[in-house]
Amino acid sequence: MTLTVHTLLYDGVEDQDFVGPATALGTVDGVRHSFVTVGGPGAITTAAGLELTIRGPWAPADADLLVVPGGGYGAGSAVEEQLRGGAVPRALAAARRPGLTIAAVCTGTLLLAAAGITAGRRCTTHHIALQDLRAHGAVVTAGRVVDDGDLITAGGVTSGIDLGLHLVERFVGAESAALAEEILEHERRTGPWRAGPGVTFVNAIEIPAERIDDFVRQWRGRAASMRTAPGFRDVRLHRAILPDTRFQLVTIAHWDSAEACEAAGRAPAVVASVDEARSIATAHPAIYRVQA
């Protein structure tokens, strides 16, 4: 499978907003990425002063994924200039079609809002621009990355890396996303918000201090298996700060449903690994749903 990605650039675009997703997507095979501008091939200057020559045509009909980075906020910002000019919002509005996923980083979401793309949709942007997003009828949603189907948005600046990793996971696979995290030496803070409430799996572990490293090695193998299971969202293993804490390790994972979580736990490789872990630790697993 080839994933065709177009990243929209314009004068004053925030460098990290487009470099983050492009770098994450660049860690995997099968991604064909192009930088484009609404006016067609030409040159732009980024917020950091980089002068870039854009050779790709504006051709959203050829893309599977269109990424829209931000460019500052408020009077005099690059995004404000694009909003006032109107060409970019008009082009984005015309680009919408079935089969095209549109993603935005930071105030790039405001360009989508001006195009009418965020009205009634779950999305986010940089925290200083959330009120503007609400004013356009968006359903502002807490989350560093918010996945609302064919609309995926991320918060401020560095969340573009998290967006890129989520795009890798969604379009290429969880194993590729985990590998991308290792390559970039970047750990996503939280999983994305996705449609549907999902459930949280919590496993509190009692274990002697001298066996923790052994358990962590086993856990990494189980986590790799879980990441490929249907309904998986994210997983993290936490270690207590104080040595006298009863539960020295706690696993927290998010799943689309309790059924998906339980099915993944019945996989033979996971069952064998859990049985092995019981020889060195006592586990207290449970599945939860948000109450308040």
mmCIF file of N, CA, C and O in Angstrom, residues 64-159:
data_model
loop_
_atom_site.group_PDB
_atom_site.id
_atom_site.type_symbol
_atom_site.label_atom_id
_atom_site.label_comp_id
_atom_site.label_asym_id
_atom_site.label_seq_id
_atom_site.Cartn_x
_atom_site.Cartn_y
_atom_site.Cartn_z
ATOM 1 N N ASP A 64 -4.146 11.030 -0.424
ATOM 2 C CA ASP A 64 -4.938 10.302 0.569
ATOM 3 C C ASP A 64 -5.040 11.095 1.866
ATOM 4 O O ASP A 64 -6.013 10.974 2.606
ATOM 5 N N LEU A 65 -4.003 11.889 2.124
ATOM 6 C CA LEU A 65 -3.903 12.634 3.375
ATOM 7 C C LEU A 65 -3.361 14.025 3.079
ATOM 8 O O LEU A 65 -2.340 14.165 2.402
ATOM 9 N N LEU A 66 -4.042 15.038 3.576
ATOM 10 C CA LEU A 66 -3.609 16.425 3.408
ATOM 11 C C LEU A 66 -3.320 16.998 4.788
ATOM 12 O O LEU A 66 -4.191 16.992 5.665
ATOM 13 N N VAL A 67 -2.090 17.470 5.002
ATOM 14 C CA VAL A 67 -1.668 18.006 6.298
ATOM 15 C C VAL A 67 -1.551 19.522 6.199
ATOM 16 O O VAL A 67 -0.898 20.044 5.279
ATOM 17 N N VAL A 68 -2.174 20.221 7.157
ATOM 18 C CA VAL A 68 -2.193 21.684 7.147
ATOM 19 C C VAL A 68 -1.528 22.205 8.429
ATOM 20 O O VAL A 68 -2.118 22.150 9.506
ATOM 21 N N PRO A 69 -0.305 22.687 8.357
ATOM 22 C CA PRO A 69 0.378 23.218 9.544
ATOM 23 C C PRO A 69 -0.082 24.640 9.852
ATOM 24 O O PRO A 69 -0.686 25.318 9.018
ATOM 25 N N GLY A 70 0.219 25.082 11.078
ATOM 26 C CA GLY A 70 -0.143 26.432 11.496
ATOM 27 C C GLY A 70 0.940 27.445 11.165
ATOM 28 O O GLY A 70 1.995 27.113 10.621
ATOM 29 N N GLY A 71 0.643 28.678 11.534
ATOM 30 C CA GLY A 71 1.593 29.753 11.268
ATOM 31 C C GLY A 71 1.355 30.921 12.202
ATOM 32 O O GLY A 71 1.008 32.022 11.780
ATOM 33 N N GLY A 72 1.529 30.659 13.500
ATOM 34 C CA GLY A 72 1.334 31.736 14.469
ATOM 35 C C GLY A 72 -0.130 32.007 14.746
ATOM 36 O O GLY A 72 -1.023 31.283 14.292
ATOM 37 N N TYR A 73 -0.373 33.097 15.487
ATOM 38 C CA TYR A 73 -1.741 33.427 15.879
ATOM 39 C C TYR A 73 -1.866 34.930 16.084
ATOM 40 O O TYR A 73 -0.947 35.573 16.596
ATOM 41 N N GLY A 74 -3.000 35.487 15.688
ATOM 42 C CA GLY A 74 -3.276 36.894 15.946
ATOM 43 C C GLY A 74 -2.814 37.817 14.828
ATOM 44 O O GLY A 74 -2.329 37.388 13.781
ATOM 45 N N ALA A 75 -2.972 39.106 15.105
ATOM 46 C CA ALA A 75 -2.664 40.133 14.107
ATOM 47 C C ALA A 75 -1.219 40.022 13.642
ATOM 48 O O ALA A 75 -0.302 39.891 14.450
ATOM 49 N N GLY A 76 -1.023 40.035 12.342
ATOM 50 C CA GLY A 76 0.309 39.983 11.771
ATOM 51 C C GLY A 76 0.861 38.591 11.580
ATOM 52 O O GLY A 76 1.938 38.436 10.996
ATOM 53 N N SER A 77 0.160 37.572 12.058
ATOM 54 C CA SER A 77 0.644 36.198 11.905
ATOM 55 C C SER A 77 0.409 35.704 10.490
ATOM 56 O O SER A 77 -0.418 36.241 9.735
ATOM 57 N N ALA A 78 1.126 34.647 10.144
ATOM 58 C CA ALA A 78 0.971 34.068 8.812
ATOM 59 C C ALA A 78 -0.429 33.497 8.611
ATOM 60 O O ALA A 78 -1.017 33.616 7.532
ATOM 61 N N VAL A 79 -0.971 32.878 9.656
ATOM 62 C CA VAL A 79 -2.324 32.338 9.548
ATOM 63 C C VAL A 79 -3.331 33.461 9.339
ATOM 64 O O VAL A 79 -4.256 33.345 8.520
ATOM 65 N N GLU A 80 -3.171 34.562 10.072
ATOM 66 C CA GLU A 80 -4.072 35.690 9.902
ATOM 67 C C GLU A 80 -4.009 36.221 8.468
ATOM 68 O O GLU A 80 -5.039 36.570 7.874
ATOM 69 N N GLU A 81 -2.804 36.275 7.897
ATOM 70 C CA GLU A 81 -2.659 36.716 6.508
ATOM 71 C C GLU A 81 -3.404 35.782 5.556
ATOM 72 O O GLU A 81 -4.066 36.236 4.614
ATOM 73 N N GLN A 82 -3.322 34.491 5.796
ATOM 74 C CA GLN A 82 -4.012 33.532 4.934
ATOM 75 C C GLN A 82 -5.524 33.614 5.109
ATOM 76 O O GLN A 82 -6.279 33.459 4.139
ATOM 77 N N LEU A 83 -5.960 33.858 6.322
ATOM 78 C CA LEU A 83 -7.397 34.023 6.563
ATOM 79 C C LEU A 83 -7.924 35.260 5.858
ATOM 80 O O LEU A 83 -9.002 35.236 5.252
ATOM 81 N N ARG A 84 -7.153 36.325 5.926
ATOM 82 C CA ARG A 84 -7.576 37.566 5.287
ATOM 83 C C ARG A 84 -7.550 37.438 3.757
ATOM 84 O O ARG A 84 -8.447 37.904 3.059
ATOM 85 N N GLY A 85 -6.538 36.772 3.228
ATOM 86 C CA GLY A 85 -6.448 36.615 1.781
ATOM 87 C C GLY A 85 -7.530 35.703 1.217
ATOM 88 O O GLY A 85 -8.050 35.936 0.128
ATOM 89 N N GLY A 86 -7.840 34.637 1.966
ATOM 90 C CA GLY A 86 -8.952 33.763 1.600
ATOM 91 C C GLY A 86 -8.640 32.649 0.627
ATOM 92 O O GLY A 86 -9.444 31.722 0.463
ATOM 93 N N ALA A 87 -7.495 32.694 -0.052
ATOM 94 C CA ALA A 87 -7.211 31.676 -1.071
ATOM 95 C C ALA A 87 -7.059 30.289 -0.467
ATOM 96 O O ALA A 87 -7.564 29.298 -1.020
ATOM 97 N N VAL A 88 -6.349 30.202 0.650
ATOM 98 C CA VAL A 88 -6.137 28.895 1.278
ATOM 99 C C VAL A 88 -7.439 28.306 1.807
ATOM 100 O O VAL A 88 -7.753 27.140 1.525
ATOM 101 N N PRO A 89 -8.257 29.057 2.577
ATOM 102 C CA PRO A 89 -9.534 28.477 3.007
ATOM 103 C C PRO A 89 -10.419 28.036 1.848
ATOM 104 O O PRO A 89 -11.060 26.976 1.915
ATOM 105 N N ARG A 90 -10.449 28.814 0.777
ATOM 106 C CA ARG A 90 -11.275 28.428 -0.377
ATOM 107 C C ARG A 90 -10.760 27.134 -1.004
ATOM 108 O O ARG A 90 -11.533 26.243 -1.372
ATOM 109 N N ALA A 91 -9.434 27.033 -1.120
ATOM 110 C CA ALA A 91 -8.855 25.831 -1.706
ATOM 111 C C ALA A 91 -9.111 24.607 -0.826
ATOM 112 O O ALA A 91 -9.383 23.510 -1.335
ATOM 113 N N LEU A 92 -9.046 24.769 0.499
ATOM 114 C CA LEU A 92 -9.301 23.668 1.414
ATOM 115 C C LEU A 92 -10.762 23.232 1.344
ATOM 116 O O LEU A 92 -11.060 22.030 1.369
ATOM 117 N N ALA A 93 -11.662 24.197 1.260
ATOM 118 C CA ALA A 93 -13.080 23.859 1.165
ATOM 119 C C ALA A 93 -13.356 23.062 -0.106
ATOM 120 O O ALA A 93 -14.123 22.091 -0.100
ATOM 121 N N ALA A 94 -12.706 23.450 -1.199
ATOM 122 C CA ALA A 94 -12.911 22.758 -2.472
ATOM 123 C C ALA A 94 -12.254 21.392 -2.503
ATOM 124 O O ALA A 94 -12.636 20.527 -3.299
ATOM 125 N N ALA A 95 -11.263 21.182 -1.639
ATOM 126 C CA ALA A 95 -10.512 19.920 -1.647
ATOM 127 C C ALA A 95 -11.271 18.778 -1.001
ATOM 128 O O ALA A 95 -10.959 17.597 -1.249
ATOM 129 N N ARG A 96 -12.258 19.061 -0.190
ATOM 130 C CA ARG A 96 -12.962 18.016 0.550
ATOM 131 C C ARG A 96 -13.614 17.021 -0.401
ATOM 132 O O ARG A 96 -14.252 17.390 -1.376
ATOM 133 N N ARG A 97 -13.459 15.745 -0.070
ATOM 134 C CA ARG A 97 -14.071 14.686 -0.868
ATOM 135 C C ARG A 97 -14.006 13.382 -0.069
ATOM 136 O O ARG A 97 -13.165 13.235 0.818
ATOM 137 N N PRO A 98 -14.862 12.428 -0.373
ATOM 138 C CA PRO A 98 -14.753 11.118 0.273
ATOM 139 C C PRO A 98 -13.406 10.492 -0.043
ATOM 140 O O PRO A 98 -12.915 10.554 -1.170
ATOM 141 N N GLY A 99 -12.790 9.895 0.961
ATOM 142 C CA GLY A 99 -11.509 9.242 0.775
ATOM 143 C C GLY A 99 -10.316 10.097 1.132
ATOM 144 O O GLY A 99 -9.200 9.590 1.216
ATOM 145 N N LEU A 100 -10.541 11.396 1.324
ATOM 146 C CA LEU A 100 -9.448 12.290 1.712
ATOM 147 C C LEU A 100 -9.520 12.552 3.213
ATOM 148 O O LEU A 100 -10.548 13.010 3.722
ATOM 149 N N THR A 101 -8.435 12.290 3.917
ATOM 150 C CA THR A 101 -8.327 12.639 5.335
ATOM 151 C C THR A 101 -7.542 13.938 5.439
ATOM 152 O O THR A 101 -6.492 14.085 4.808
ATOM 153 N N ILE A 102 -8.066 14.880 6.207
ATOM 154 C CA ILE A 102 -7.404 16.170 6.389
ATOM 155 C C ILE A 102 -6.924 16.262 7.833
ATOM 156 O O ILE A 102 -7.683 16.006 8.773
ATOM 157 N N ALA A 103 -5.648 16.596 8.005
ATOM 158 C CA ALA A 103 -5.053 16.737 9.330
ATOM 159 C C ALA A 103 -4.486 18.141 9.468
ATOM 160 O O ALA A 103 -4.045 18.740 8.487
ATOM 161 N N ALA A 104 -4.499 18.658 10.687
ATOM 162 C CA ALA A 104 -3.970 19.997 10.928
ATOM 163 C C ALA A 104 -3.206 20.036 12.236
ATOM 164 O O ALA A 104 -3.519 19.306 13.177
ATOM 165 N N VAL A 105 -2.201 20.896 12.277
ATOM 166 C CA VAL A 105 -1.391 21.091 13.473
ATOM 167 C C VAL A 105 -1.568 22.525 13.941
ATOM 168 O O VAL A 105 -1.565 23.467 13.139
ATOM 169 N N CYS A 106 -1.732 22.688 15.256
ATOM 170 C CA CYS A 106 -1.737 24.019 15.865
ATOM 171 C C CYS A 106 -2.782 24.911 15.189
ATOM 172 O O CYS A 106 -3.916 24.492 14.989
ATOM 173 N N THR A 107 -2.419 26.128 14.807
ATOM 174 C CA THR A 107 -3.400 27.049 14.228
ATOM 175 C C THR A 107 -3.730 26.725 12.780
ATOM 176 O O THR A 107 -4.542 27.421 12.165
ATOM 177 N N GLY A 108 -3.153 25.673 12.248
ATOM 178 C CA GLY A 108 -3.612 25.199 10.953
ATOM 179 C C GLY A 108 -5.083 24.829 11.005
ATOM 180 O O GLY A 108 -5.799 24.913 9.994
ATOM 181 N N THR A 109 -5.568 24.439 12.189
ATOM 182 C CA THR A 109 -6.991 24.112 12.340
ATOM 183 C C THR A 109 -7.868 25.324 12.079
ATOM 184 O O THR A 109 -9.006 25.189 11.629
ATOM 185 N N LEU A 110 -7.360 26.533 12.347
ATOM 186 C CA LEU A 110 -8.146 27.737 12.071
ATOM 187 C C LEU A 110 -8.361 27.921 10.576
ATOM 188 O O LEU A 110 -9.393 28.460 10.146
ATOM 189 N N LEU A 111 -7.402 27.487 9.769
ATOM 190 C CA LEU A 111 -7.584 27.538 8.316
ATOM 191 C C LEU A 111 -8.681 26.566 7.888
ATOM 192 O O LEU A 111 -9.490 26.867 7.004
ATOM 193 N N LEU A 112 -8.722 25.403 8.536
ATOM 194 C CA LEU A 112 -9.800 24.455 8.259
ATOM 195 C C LEU A 112 -11.141 25.022 8.710
ATOM 196 O O LEU A 112 -12.165 24.837 8.049
ATOM 197 N N ALA A 113 -11.136 25.705 9.858
ATOM 198 C CA ALA A 113 -12.370 26.301 10.368
ATOM 199 C C ALA A 113 -12.910 27.333 9.386
ATOM 200 O O ALA A 113 -14.126 27.384 9.114
ATOM 201 N N ALA A 114 -12.028 28.162 8.828
ATOM 202 C CA ALA A 114 -12.458 29.177 7.862
ATOM 203 C C ALA A 114 -12.998 28.538 6.593
ATOM 204 O O ALA A 114 -13.806 29.144 5.879
ATOM 205 N N ALA A 115 -12.580 27.295 6.338
ATOM 206 C CA ALA A 115 -13.069 26.568 5.160
ATOM 207 C C ALA A 115 -14.371 25.830 5.449
ATOM 208 O O ALA A 115 -14.925 25.172 4.562
ATOM 209 N N GLY A 116 -14.869 25.918 6.692
ATOM 210 C CA GLY A 116 -16.104 25.248 7.059
ATOM 211 C C GLY A 116 -15.940 23.775 7.367
ATOM 212 O O GLY A 116 -16.923 23.042 7.504
ATOM 213 N N ILE A 117 -14.695 23.327 7.533
ATOM 214 C CA ILE A 117 -14.425 21.896 7.714
ATOM 215 C C ILE A 117 -14.616 21.440 9.151
ATOM 216 O O ILE A 117 -14.939 20.271 9.405
ATOM 217 N N THR A 118 -14.459 22.348 10.119
ATOM 218 C CA THR A 118 -14.519 21.939 11.521
ATOM 219 C C THR A 118 -15.892 22.117 12.162
ATOM 220 O O THR A 118 -16.085 21.713 13.305
ATOM 221 N N ALA A 119 -16.832 22.701 11.467
ATOM 222 C CA ALA A 119 -18.153 22.970 12.054
ATOM 223 C C ALA A 119 -18.817 21.662 12.491
ATOM 224 O O ALA A 119 -18.965 20.727 11.702
ATOM 225 N N GLY A 120 -19.165 21.594 13.783
ATOM 226 C CA GLY A 120 -19.820 20.413 14.318
ATOM 227 C C GLY A 120 -18.912 19.218 14.490
ATOM 228 O O GLY A 120 -19.382 18.127 14.814
ATOM 229 N N ARG A 121 -17.611 19.412 14.309
ATOM 230 C CA ARG A 121 -16.667 18.303 14.394
ATOM 231 C C ARG A 121 -15.798 18.420 15.640
ATOM 232 O O ARG A 121 -15.497 19.507 16.125
ATOM 233 N N ARG A 122 -15.360 17.275 16.159
ATOM 234 C CA ARG A 122 -14.422 17.238 17.274
ATOM 235 C C ARG A 122 -13.035 17.600 16.774
ATOM 236 O O ARG A 122 -12.532 17.000 15.824
ATOM 237 N N CYS A 123 -12.383 18.566 17.412
ATOM 238 C CA CYS A 123 -11.044 18.973 16.959
ATOM 239 C C CYS A 123 -10.378 19.826 18.036
ATOM 240 O O CYS A 123 -10.977 20.164 19.056
ATOM 241 N N THR A 124 -9.117 20.181 17.779
ATOM 242 C CA THR A 124 -8.360 20.995 18.717
ATOM 243 C C THR A 124 -7.390 21.882 17.965
ATOM 244 O O THR A 124 -7.244 21.776 16.745
ATOM 245 N N THR A 125 -6.729 22.769 18.694
ATOM 246 C CA THR A 125 -5.717 23.661 18.147
ATOM 247 C C THR A 125 -4.841 24.116 19.309
ATOM 248 O O THR A 125 -4.971 23.622 20.427
ATOM 249 N N HIS A 126 -3.953 25.069 19.063
ATOM 250 C CA HIS A 126 -3.150 25.639 20.151
ATOM 251 C C HIS A 126 -4.096 26.237 21.192
ATOM 252 O O HIS A 126 -5.133 26.826 20.850
ATOM 253 N N HIS A 127 -3.723 26.134 22.468
ATOM 254 C CA HIS A 127 -4.652 26.541 23.527
ATOM 255 C C HIS A 127 -5.060 28.010 23.434
ATOM 256 O O HIS A 127 -6.172 28.374 23.843
ATOM 257 N N ILE A 128 -4.219 28.864 22.887
ATOM 258 C CA ILE A 128 -4.584 30.288 22.835
ATOM 259 C C ILE A 128 -5.620 30.576 21.748
ATOM 260 O O ILE A 128 -6.207 31.659 21.726
ATOM 261 N N ALA A 129 -5.862 29.607 20.869
ATOM 262 C CA ALA A 129 -6.793 29.826 19.764
ATOM 263 C C ALA A 129 -8.086 29.023 19.903
ATOM 264 O O ALA A 129 -8.905 29.003 18.979
ATOM 265 N N LEU A 130 -8.284 28.379 21.059
ATOM 266 C CA LEU A 130 -9.454 27.523 21.215
ATOM 267 C C LEU A 130 -10.766 28.284 21.104
ATOM 268 O O LEU A 130 -11.742 27.780 20.534
ATOM 269 N N GLN A 131 -10.812 29.503 21.625
ATOM 270 C CA GLN A 131 -12.048 30.277 21.547
ATOM 271 C C GLN A 131 -12.410 30.597 20.102
ATOM 272 O O GLN A 131 -13.585 30.559 19.724
ATOM 273 N N ASP A 132 -11.409 30.919 19.297
ATOM 274 C CA ASP A 132 -11.670 31.170 17.879
ATOM 275 C C ASP A 132 -12.242 29.926 17.210
ATOM 276 O O ASP A 132 -13.139 30.012 16.365
ATOM 277 N N LEU A 133 -11.712 28.771 17.583
ATOM 278 C CA LEU A 133 -12.191 27.526 16.998
ATOM 279 C C LEU A 133 -13.645 27.276 17.391
ATOM 280 O O LEU A 133 -14.470 26.885 16.550
ATOM 281 N N ARG A 134 -13.968 27.509 18.653
ATOM 282 C CA ARG A 134 -15.357 27.362 19.102
ATOM 283 C C ARG A 134 -16.286 28.310 18.355
ATOM 284 O O ARG A 134 -17.421 27.946 18.014
ATOM 285 N N ALA A 135 -15.822 29.526 18.108
ATOM 286 C CA ALA A 135 -16.644 30.520 17.425
ATOM 287 C C ALA A 135 -17.028 30.080 16.019
ATOM 288 O O ALA A 135 -18.034 30.551 15.466
ATOM 289 N N HIS A 136 -16.247 29.180 15.442
ATOM 290 C CA HIS A 136 -16.561 28.644 14.112
ATOM 291 C C HIS A 136 -17.444 27.401 14.192
ATOM 292 O O HIS A 136 -17.656 26.725 13.182
ATOM 293 N N GLY A 137 -17.926 27.078 15.378
ATOM 294 C CA GLY A 137 -18.841 25.956 15.523
ATOM 295 C C GLY A 137 -18.197 24.614 15.764
ATOM 296 O O GLY A 137 -18.872 23.581 15.723
ATOM 297 N N ALA A 138 -16.896 24.603 16.026
ATOM 298 C CA ALA A 138 -16.213 23.338 16.290
ATOM 299 C C ALA A 138 -16.536 22.832 17.689
ATOM 300 O O ALA A 138 -16.818 23.617 18.603
ATOM 301 N N VAL A 139 -16.489 21.522 17.864
ATOM 302 C CA VAL A 139 -16.635 20.907 19.179
ATOM 303 C C VAL A 139 -15.220 20.713 19.717
ATOM 304 O O VAL A 139 -14.567 19.702 19.433
ATOM 305 N N VAL A 140 -14.735 21.698 20.458
ATOM 306 C CA VAL A 140 -13.359 21.657 20.957
ATOM 307 C C VAL A 140 -13.223 20.496 21.937
ATOM 308 O O VAL A 140 -14.011 20.354 22.870
ATOM 309 N N THR A 141 -12.211 19.672 21.727
ATOM 310 C CA THR A 141 -12.051 18.434 22.473
ATOM 311 C C THR A 141 -10.655 18.361 23.077
ATOM 312 O O THR A 141 -9.667 18.643 22.397
ATOM 313 N N ALA A 142 -10.595 18.014 24.363
ATOM 314 C CA ALA A 142 -9.303 17.901 25.029
ATOM 315 C C ALA A 142 -8.521 16.736 24.438
ATOM 316 O O ALA A 142 -9.046 15.645 24.273
ATOM 317 N N GLY A 143 -7.284 16.984 24.130
ATOM 318 C CA GLY A 143 -6.437 15.935 23.570
ATOM 319 C C GLY A 143 -5.309 16.551 22.782
ATOM 320 O O GLY A 143 -5.495 17.549 22.088
ATOM 321 N N ARG A 144 -4.150 15.971 22.924
ATOM 322 C CA ARG A 144 -3.006 16.450 22.144
ATOM 323 C C ARG A 144 -3.216 16.149 20.667
ATOM 324 O O ARG A 144 -2.837 16.913 19.796
ATOM 325 N N VAL A 145 -3.859 15.021 20.390
ATOM 326 C CA VAL A 145 -4.295 14.663 19.047
ATOM 327 C C VAL A 145 -5.760 14.244 19.143
ATOM 328 O O VAL A 145 -6.123 13.484 20.037
ATOM 329 N N VAL A 146 -6.579 14.748 18.231
ATOM 330 C CA VAL A 146 -8.003 14.415 18.218
ATOM 331 C C VAL A 146 -8.333 13.808 16.857
ATOM 332 O O VAL A 146 -8.195 14.461 15.822
ATOM 333 N N ASP A 147 -8.753 12.550 16.863
ATOM 334 C CA ASP A 147 -9.065 11.818 15.637
ATOM 335 C C ASP A 147 -10.572 11.708 15.499
ATOM 336 O O ASP A 147 -11.226 10.970 16.235
ATOM 337 N N ASP A 148 -11.139 12.451 14.560
ATOM 338 C CA ASP A 148 -12.576 12.426 14.309
ATOM 339 C C ASP A 148 -12.848 11.889 12.902
ATOM 340 O O ASP A 148 -13.538 12.503 12.105
ATOM 341 N N GLY A 149 -12.236 10.761 12.607
ATOM 342 C CA GLY A 149 -12.459 10.123 11.312
ATOM 343 C C GLY A 149 -11.607 10.728 10.221
ATOM 344 O O GLY A 149 -10.383 10.585 10.204
ATOM 345 N N ASP A 150 -12.257 11.452 9.287
ATOM 346 C CA ASP A 150 -11.507 12.053 8.184
ATOM 347 C C ASP A 150 -10.976 13.439 8.544
ATOM 348 O O ASP A 150 -10.458 14.156 7.680
ATOM 349 N N LEU A 151 -11.086 13.813 9.814
ATOM 350 C CA LEU A 151 -10.515 15.060 10.324
ATOM 351 C C LEU A 151 -9.676 14.733 11.564
ATOM 352 O O LEU A 151 -10.197 14.231 12.560
ATOM 353 N N ILE A 152 -8.383 15.008 11.488
ATOM 354 C CA ILE A 152 -7.480 14.729 12.604
ATOM 355 C C ILE A 152 -6.708 16.006 12.911
ATOM 356 O O ILE A 152 -6.086 16.582 12.015
ATOM 357 N N THR A 153 -6.754 16.449 14.158
ATOM 358 C CA THR A 153 -6.113 17.714 14.512
ATOM 359 C C THR A 153 -5.215 17.533 15.730
ATOM 360 O O THR A 153 -5.389 16.599 16.511
ATOM 361 N N ALA A 154 -4.258 18.453 15.872
ATOM 362 C CA ALA A 154 -3.311 18.394 16.985
ATOM 363 C C ALA A 154 -3.160 19.768 17.592
ATOM 364 O O ALA A 154 -3.418 20.789 16.945
ATOM 365 N N GLY A 155 -2.714 19.801 18.847
ATOM 366 C CA GLY A 155 -2.545 21.063 19.569
ATOM 367 C C GLY A 155 -1.321 21.829 19.099
ATOM 368 O O GLY A 155 -0.944 21.789 17.929
ATOM 369 N N GLY A 156 -0.661 22.499 20.028
ATOM 370 C CA GLY A 156 0.398 23.427 19.657
ATOM 371 C C GLY A 156 1.723 22.788 19.304
ATOM 372 O O GLY A 156 2.191 21.864 19.955
ATOM 373 N N VAL A 157 2.301 23.266 18.240
ATOM 374 C CA VAL A 157 3.683 23.089 17.801
ATOM 375 C C VAL A 157 4.189 21.646 17.918
ATOM 376 O O VAL A 157 4.084 20.881 16.967
ATOM 377 N N THR A 158 4.772 21.264 19.069
ATOM 378 C CA THR A 158 5.414 19.951 19.169
ATOM 379 C C THR A 158 4.421 18.797 19.095
ATOM 380 O O THR A 158 4.834 17.659 18.875
ATOM 381 N N SER A 159 3.136 19.075 19.251
ATOM 382 C CA SER A 159 2.153 18.004 19.107
ATOM 383 C C SER A 159 2.099 17.502 17.670
ATOM 384 O O SER A 159 1.503 16.456 17.396
#
